[in-house]
Structures are given as structure tokens and as C-alpha cells.
PDB file of C-alpha atoms in Angstrom:
ATOM      1  CA  UNK I 695     124.746  77.467  43.209  1.00  0.00           C
ATOM      2  CA  UNK I 696     127.779  79.433  44.320  1.00  0.00           C
ATOM      3  CA  UNK I 697     131.295  78.113  44.615  1.00  0.00           C
ATOM      4  CA  UNK I 698     132.505  80.600  47.241  1.00  0.00           C
ATOM      5  CA  UNK I 699     131.267  83.581  49.228  1.00  0.00           C
ATOM      6  CA  UNK I 700     133.531  86.471  50.128  1.00  0.00           C
ATOM      7  CA  UNK I 701     133.729  90.203  50.700  1.00  0.00           C
ATOM      8  CA  UNK I 702     135.799  92.777  48.898  1.00  0.00           C
ATOM      9  CA  UNK I 703     136.517  96.362  47.879  1.00  0.00           C
ATOM     10  CA  UNK I 704     136.051  97.448  44.246  1.00  0.00           C
ATOM     11  CA  UNK I 705     139.395  98.762  42.962  1.00  0.00           C
ATOM     12  CA  UNK I 706     138.654  99.110  39.246  1.00  0.00           C
ATOM     13  CA  UNK I 707     135.614  99.031  36.987  1.00  0.00           C
ATOM     14  CA  UNK I 708     135.519  98.554  33.223  1.00  0.00           C
ATOM     15  CA  UNK I 709     132.415  98.418  31.052  1.00  0.00           C
ATOM     16  CA  UNK I 710     132.651  95.580  28.529  1.00  0.00           C
ATOM     17  CA  UNK I 711     129.241  95.694  26.876  1.00  0.00           C
ATOM     18  CA  UNK I 712     125.983  97.478  27.544  1.00  0.00           C
ATOM     19  CA  UNK I 713     125.265  95.759  30.873  1.00  0.00           C
ATOM     20  CA  UNK I 714     128.376  93.680  31.437  1.00  0.00           C
ATOM     21  CA  UNK I 715     131.209  94.915  33.638  1.00  0.00           C
ATOM     22  CA  UNK I 716     134.676  93.709  34.545  1.00  0.00           C
ATOM     23  CA  UNK I 717     135.706  94.542  38.114  1.00  0.00           C
ATOM     24  CA  UNK I 718     138.984  94.195  39.940  1.00  0.00           C
ATOM     25  CA  UNK I 719     138.303  93.491  43.604  1.00  0.00           C
ATOM     26  CA  UNK I 720     140.535  93.295  46.604  1.00  0.00           C
ATOM     27  CA  UNK I 721     138.834  90.473  48.399  1.00  0.00           C
ATOM     28  CA  UNK I 722     139.425  89.264  51.917  1.00  0.00           C
ATOM     29  CA  UNK I 723     139.656  85.605  50.904  1.00  0.00           C
ATOM     30  CA  UNK I 724     141.038  85.720  47.355  1.00  0.00           C
ATOM     31  CA  UNK I 725     143.056  88.968  47.465  1.00  0.00           C
ATOM     32  CA  UNK I 726     143.161  90.848  44.158  1.00  0.00           C
ATOM     33  CA  UNK I 727     140.902  89.174  41.611  1.00  0.00           C
ATOM     34  CA  UNK I 728     139.162  90.009  38.345  1.00  0.00           C
ATOM     35  CA  UNK I 729     135.447  89.252  38.192  1.00  0.00           C
ATOM     36  CA  UNK I 730     132.689  89.776  35.662  1.00  0.00           C
ATOM     37  CA  UNK I 731     129.042  90.647  36.259  1.00  0.00           C
ATOM     38  CA  UNK I 732     126.169  91.096  33.855  1.00  0.00           C
ATOM     39  CA  UNK I 733     123.622  93.395  35.461  1.00  0.00           C
ATOM     40  CA  UNK I 734     119.883  93.020  35.262  1.00  0.00           C
ATOM     41  CA  UNK I 735     117.705  96.093  34.960  1.00  0.00           C
ATOM     42  CA  UNK I 736     116.924  95.968  38.713  1.00  0.00           C
ATOM     43  CA  UNK I 737     120.539  95.901  39.887  1.00  0.00           C
ATOM     44  CA  UNK I 738     122.741  98.840  40.760  1.00  0.00           C
ATOM     45  CA  UNK I 739     126.153  98.916  39.091  1.00  0.00           C
ATOM     46  CA  UNK I 740     129.098  98.826  41.459  1.00  0.00           C
ATOM     47  CA  UNK I 741     131.573 101.673  41.617  1.00  0.00           C
ATOM     48  CA  UNK I 742     135.125 102.171  42.825  1.00  0.00           C
ATOM     49  CA  UNK I 743     135.475 102.051  46.594  1.00  0.00           C
ATOM     50  CA  UNK I 744     132.336 100.003  47.249  1.00  0.00           C
ATOM     51  CA  UNK I 745     132.655  97.422  50.017  1.00  0.00           C
ATOM     52  CA  UNK I 746     130.609  94.362  48.968  1.00  0.00           C
ATOM     53  CA  UNK I 747     129.645  90.806  49.817  1.00  0.00           C
ATOM     54  CA  UNK I 748     129.507  88.540  46.759  1.00  0.00           C
ATOM     55  CA  UNK I 749     129.400  84.954  45.560  1.00  0.00           C
ATOM     56  CA  UNK I 750     131.661  83.478  42.917  1.00  0.00           C
ATOM     57  CA  UNK I 751     129.307  81.551  40.638  1.00  0.00           C
ATOM     58  CA  UNK I 752     131.672  80.115  38.047  1.00  0.00           C
ATOM     59  CA  UNK I 753     135.321  79.192  38.265  1.00  0.00           C
ATOM     60  CA  UNK I 754     137.945  81.249  36.479  1.00  0.00           C
ATOM     61  CA  UNK I 755     137.971  81.380  32.720  1.00  0.00           C
ATOM     62  CA  UNK I 756     140.898  83.366  31.339  1.00  0.00           C
ATOM     63  CA  UNK I 757     141.613  84.481  34.920  1.00  0.00           C
ATOM     64  CA  UNK I 758     138.130  85.971  35.351  1.00  0.00           C
ATOM     65  CA  UNK I 759     135.389  84.594  37.624  1.00  0.00           C
ATOM     66  CA  UNK I 760     131.689  85.387  37.410  1.00  0.00           C
ATOM     67  CA  UNK I 761     129.990  86.797  40.491  1.00  0.00           C
ATOM     68  CA  UNK I 762     126.404  87.119  41.686  1.00  0.00           C
ATOM     69  CA  UNK I 763     124.276  87.914  44.743  1.00  0.00           C
ATOM     70  CA  UNK I 764     126.110  91.142  45.434  1.00  0.00           C
ATOM     71  CA  UNK I 765     125.250  93.066  48.569  1.00  0.00           C
ATOM     72  CA  UNK I 766     126.694  96.562  48.950  1.00  0.00           C
ATOM     73  CA  UNK I 767     127.916  97.003  52.532  1.00  0.00           C
ATOM     74  CA  UNK I 768     129.187 100.561  52.142  1.00  0.00           C
ATOM     75  CA  UNK I 769     129.973 102.977  49.369  1.00  0.00           C
ATOM     76  CA  UNK I 770     132.127 106.058  49.058  1.00  0.00           C
ATOM     77  CA  UNK I 771     129.624 108.924  49.078  1.00  0.00           C
ATOM     78  CA  UNK I 772     130.953 111.815  46.990  1.00  0.00           C
ATOM     79  CA  UNK I 773     128.013 114.148  47.634  1.00  0.00           C
ATOM     80  CA  UNK I 774     129.359 115.672  50.848  1.00  0.00           C
ATOM     81  CA  UNK I 775     133.075 115.512  49.999  1.00  0.00           C
ATOM     82  CA  UNK I 776     135.277 118.208  48.594  1.00  0.00           C
ATOM     83  CA  UNK I 777     137.278 117.578  45.432  1.00  0.00           C
ATOM     84  CA  UNK I 778     140.586 117.048  47.257  1.00  0.00           C
ATOM     85  CA  UNK I 779     139.079 114.369  49.558  1.00  0.00           C
ATOM     86  CA  UNK I 780     137.629 112.515  46.553  1.00  0.00           C
ATOM     87  CA  UNK I 781     140.956 112.790  44.731  1.00  0.00           C
ATOM     88  CA  UNK I 782     142.871 111.492  47.797  1.00  0.00           C
ATOM     89  CA  UNK I 783     140.486 108.541  48.209  1.00  0.00           C
ATOM     90  CA  UNK I 784     140.755 107.557  44.536  1.00  0.00           C
ATOM     91  CA  UNK I 785     144.543 107.845  44.770  1.00  0.00           C
ATOM     92  CA  UNK I 786     144.493 105.497  47.776  1.00  0.00           C
ATOM     93  CA  UNK I 787     142.390 102.942  45.853  1.00  0.00           C
ATOM     94  CA  UNK I 788     144.733 103.262  42.855  1.00  0.00           C
ATOM     95  CA  UNK I 789     147.782 102.655  45.066  1.00  0.00           C
ATOM     96  CA  UNK I 790     146.239  99.436  46.371  1.00  0.00           C
ATOM     97  CA  UNK I 791     145.379  98.389  42.810  1.00  0.00           C
ATOM     98  CA  UNK I 792     148.859  99.098  41.466  1.00  0.00           C
ATOM     99  CA  UNK I 793     150.931  97.860  44.419  1.00  0.00           C
ATOM    100  CA  UNK I 794     149.229  94.533  45.116  1.00  0.00           C
ATOM    101  CA  UNK I 795     149.836  91.382  43.113  1.00  0.00           C
ATOM    102  CA  UNK I 796     147.129  88.938  42.126  1.00  0.00           C
ATOM    103  CA  UNK I 797     146.711  85.935  44.409  1.00  0.00           C
ATOM    104  CA  UNK I 798     149.191  87.147  47.025  1.00  0.00           C
ATOM    105  CA  UNK I 799     147.598  87.265  50.472  1.00  0.00           C
ATOM    106  CA  UNK I 800     147.735  90.536  52.382  1.00  0.00           C
ATOM    107  CA  UNK I 801     144.757  90.270  54.743  1.00  0.00           C
ATOM    108  CA  UNK I 802     145.576  93.515  56.503  1.00  0.00           C
ATOM    109  CA  UNK I 803     144.865  95.587  53.383  1.00  0.00           C
ATOM    110  CA  UNK I 804     141.207  94.586  53.242  1.00  0.00           C
ATOM    111  CA  UNK I 805     140.810  95.237  56.965  1.00  0.00           C
ATOM    112  CA  UNK I 806     142.392  98.691  56.698  1.00  0.00           C
ATOM    113  CA  UNK I 807     140.154  99.832  53.820  1.00  0.00           C
ATOM    114  CA  UNK I 808     137.072  98.214  55.331  1.00  0.00           C
ATOM    115  CA  UNK I 809     137.542 100.183  58.571  1.00  0.00           C
ATOM    116  CA  UNK I 810     138.183 103.425  56.666  1.00  0.00           C
ATOM    117  CA  UNK I 811     134.931 102.948  54.701  1.00  0.00           C
ATOM    118  CA  UNK I 812     132.947 102.697  57.934  1.00  0.00           C
ATOM    119  CA  UNK I 813     134.325 105.971  59.322  1.00  0.00           C
ATOM    120  CA  UNK I 814     133.521 109.525  58.316  1.00  0.00           C
ATOM    121  CA  UNK I 815     136.104 109.829  55.563  1.00  0.00           C
ATOM    122  CA  UNK I 816     138.240 112.955  55.646  1.00  0.00           C
ATOM    123  CA  UNK I 817     141.541 113.912  54.011  1.00  0.00           C
ATOM    124  CA  UNK I 818     143.240 113.382  57.351  1.00  0.00           C
ATOM    125  CA  UNK I 819     141.894 109.820  57.708  1.00  0.00           C
ATOM    126  CA  UNK I 820     142.733 108.973  54.103  1.00  0.00           C
ATOM    127  CA  UNK I 821     146.294 110.198  54.638  1.00  0.00           C
ATOM    128  CA  UNK I 822     146.693 108.165  57.854  1.00  0.00           C
ATOM    129  CA  UNK I 823     145.235 105.101  56.129  1.00  0.00           C
ATOM    130  CA  UNK I 824     147.666 105.486  53.250  1.00  0.00           C
ATOM    131  CA  UNK I 825     150.559 105.688  55.702  1.00  0.00           C
ATOM    132  CA  UNK I 826     149.388 102.466  57.382  1.00  0.00           C
ATOM    133  CA  UNK I 827     149.201 100.803  53.964  1.00  0.00           C
ATOM    134  CA  UNK I 828     152.726 101.982  53.186  1.00  0.00           C
ATOM    135  CA  UNK I 829     153.812 100.515  56.509  1.00  0.00           C
ATOM    136  CA  UNK I 830     152.078  97.245  55.520  1.00  0.00           C
ATOM    137  CA  UNK I 831     153.741  97.082  52.073  1.00  0.00           C
ATOM    138  CA  UNK I 832     157.132  98.443  53.055  1.00  0.00           C
ATOM    139  CA  UNK I 833     158.349 100.472  55.971  1.00  0.00           C
ATOM    140  CA  UNK I 834     157.698 104.042  56.900  1.00  0.00           C
ATOM    141  CA  UNK I 835     160.742 106.276  57.105  1.00  0.00           C
ATOM    142  CA  UNK I 836     162.316 106.351  60.540  1.00  0.00           C
ATOM    143  CA  UNK I 837     164.032 109.680  60.151  1.00  0.00           C
ATOM    144  CA  UNK I 838     162.385 112.978  59.446  1.00  0.00           C
ATOM    145  CA  UNK I 839     163.615 116.462  60.272  1.00  0.00           C
ATOM    146  CA  UNK I 840     160.281 117.263  61.998  1.00  0.00           C
ATOM    147  CA  UNK I 841     159.774 115.736  65.460  1.00  0.00           C
ATOM    148  CA  UNK I 842     155.974 115.651  65.011  1.00  0.00           C
ATOM    149  CA  UNK I 843     156.343 113.641  61.804  1.00  0.00           C
ATOM    150  CA  UNK I 844     158.639 111.131  63.493  1.00  0.00           C
ATOM    151  CA  UNK I 845     156.071 110.681  66.273  1.00  0.00           C
ATOM    152  CA  UNK I 846     153.268 110.159  63.739  1.00  0.00           C
ATOM    153  CA  UNK I 847     155.318 107.549  61.836  1.00  0.00           C
ATOM    154  CA  UNK I 848     156.156 105.712  65.052  1.00  0.00           C
ATOM    155  CA  UNK I 849     152.515 105.764  66.160  1.00  0.00           C
ATOM    156  CA  UNK I 850     151.366 104.383  62.805  1.00  0.00           C
ATOM    157  CA  UNK I 851     153.994 101.648  62.845  1.00  0.00           C
ATOM    158  CA  UNK I 852     153.067 100.495  66.361  1.00  0.00           C
ATOM    159  CA  UNK I 853     149.243 100.706  66.286  1.00  0.00           C
ATOM    160  CA  UNK I 854     146.297  99.211  64.451  1.00  0.00           C
ATOM    161  CA  UNK I 855     144.126 101.134  62.016  1.00  0.00           C
ATOM    162  CA  UNK I 856     141.280 101.705  64.514  1.00  0.00           C
ATOM    163  CA  UNK I 857     143.621 103.524  66.898  1.00  0.00           C
ATOM    164  CA  UNK I 858     145.304 105.394  64.054  1.00  0.00           C
ATOM    165  CA  UNK I 859     141.991 106.756  62.757  1.00  0.00           C
ATOM    166  CA  UNK I 860     141.321 108.258  66.195  1.00  0.00           C
ATOM    167  CA  UNK I 861     144.163 110.720  65.603  1.00  0.00           C
ATOM    168  CA  UNK I 862     142.903 114.194  64.898  1.00  0.00           C
ATOM    169  CA  UNK I 863     144.090 117.746  64.715  1.00  0.00           C
ATOM    170  CA  UNK I 864     146.686 117.304  61.984  1.00  0.00           C
ATOM    171  CA  UNK I 865     146.680 120.529  60.002  1.00  0.00           C
ATOM    172  CA  UNK I 866     146.517 120.638  56.196  1.00  0.00           C
ATOM    173  CA  UNK I 867     150.183 121.598  55.910  1.00  0.00           C
ATOM    174  CA  UNK I 868     151.243 118.445  57.822  1.00  0.00           C
ATOM    175  CA  UNK I 869     148.819 116.314  55.767  1.00  0.00           C
ATOM    176  CA  UNK I 870     150.420 117.593  52.558  1.00  0.00           C
ATOM    177  CA  UNK I 871     153.891 116.772  53.928  1.00  0.00           C
ATOM    178  CA  UNK I 872     152.728 113.297  55.040  1.00  0.00           C
ATOM    179  CA  UNK I 873     151.289 112.563  51.598  1.00  0.00           C
ATOM    180  CA  UNK I 874     154.628 113.299  49.989  1.00  0.00           C
TER     181      UNK I 874
END
């Protein structure tokens, strides 16, 4: 019997024993939580960036809950990505992991990453997603010496992630500047 059902993004994975893993999830309902799962031989281990549905089976013990009945909704496929795209995506996941506090609700973060995972992930989309996350945590800079950059920042501040991910045609030089 499960206590709760939720959905989340895997931010961190740590192997404890042969088939037991500790995961840090950013969940829609519980925000950033630590969970433990012992895998059977028929189950696939989760990896960073996976979007999952899960059930919390046991209440927290030492701040860690046990989960079960995991269904992978989407996963970050590295096969068709170049190294820089993989590196940018992992950096984005790390930023969420390091900048969010446990048990502090920020519903928008899950929604932003969930939408990114459903799109064809490119460096450009990862960069725009990171800028929206920065706008969610803090504020984007209002002033920039480049007019195009100011327009991008204003667009990100005033629109939702679905509209932002429709942007295209930002060259690699601008992406590098935006990431800084």
C-alpha cells in the first residue's frame, strides 16, 4: 500500500549497495526529496534527468522515504546528443539540485524541466530553460550592452516555458554569452 503518488525528475543518483540506490528527486508535490529504492532483477535503474511517476511506500526515516511502482515517463537520451549538449543538460540538473532547498515549494521548476524533457533537447533549448529557471529563482539582468540580449531576457521574463522553447535561430556565440 502506498502513502502518496507523485511525479518527479531525478537530480542525483548514488549507489548504496549492490542493488540499492539513493535518489534525490525534484518532485511536483514534495519538491526536493531523498528516496531509496532496492531494485529487483527485472527493473531498470533510474538515471539523472529521468522524468518518473512513483509511489512513496514508507514514511521518512532519517529524511529518506522508500519508493516503488516507478514508471519512467521520459529519459534524457544521450545517444544522439553531442558532448556539449549532454554537458549543458547535466549542468542544468546540477543547478536545480544545488539551488533548491528541501521541502520548499517551487512548482514552476518541475513544470519547466518536464516540458524541456518532452521537447527535442538542444543546446539552445537548454540555455533558454536555464534562463527561465534563473528568472524563477532570482531575476534576469535588465541591462545588457547587446540589444538582442535585452530582448531575449525580456521575452523570457514575460512568457511561459512553452513559448520560450519556440524561440529558434540563436547562434552558438549568443548561446555562449547567454550561458555566462
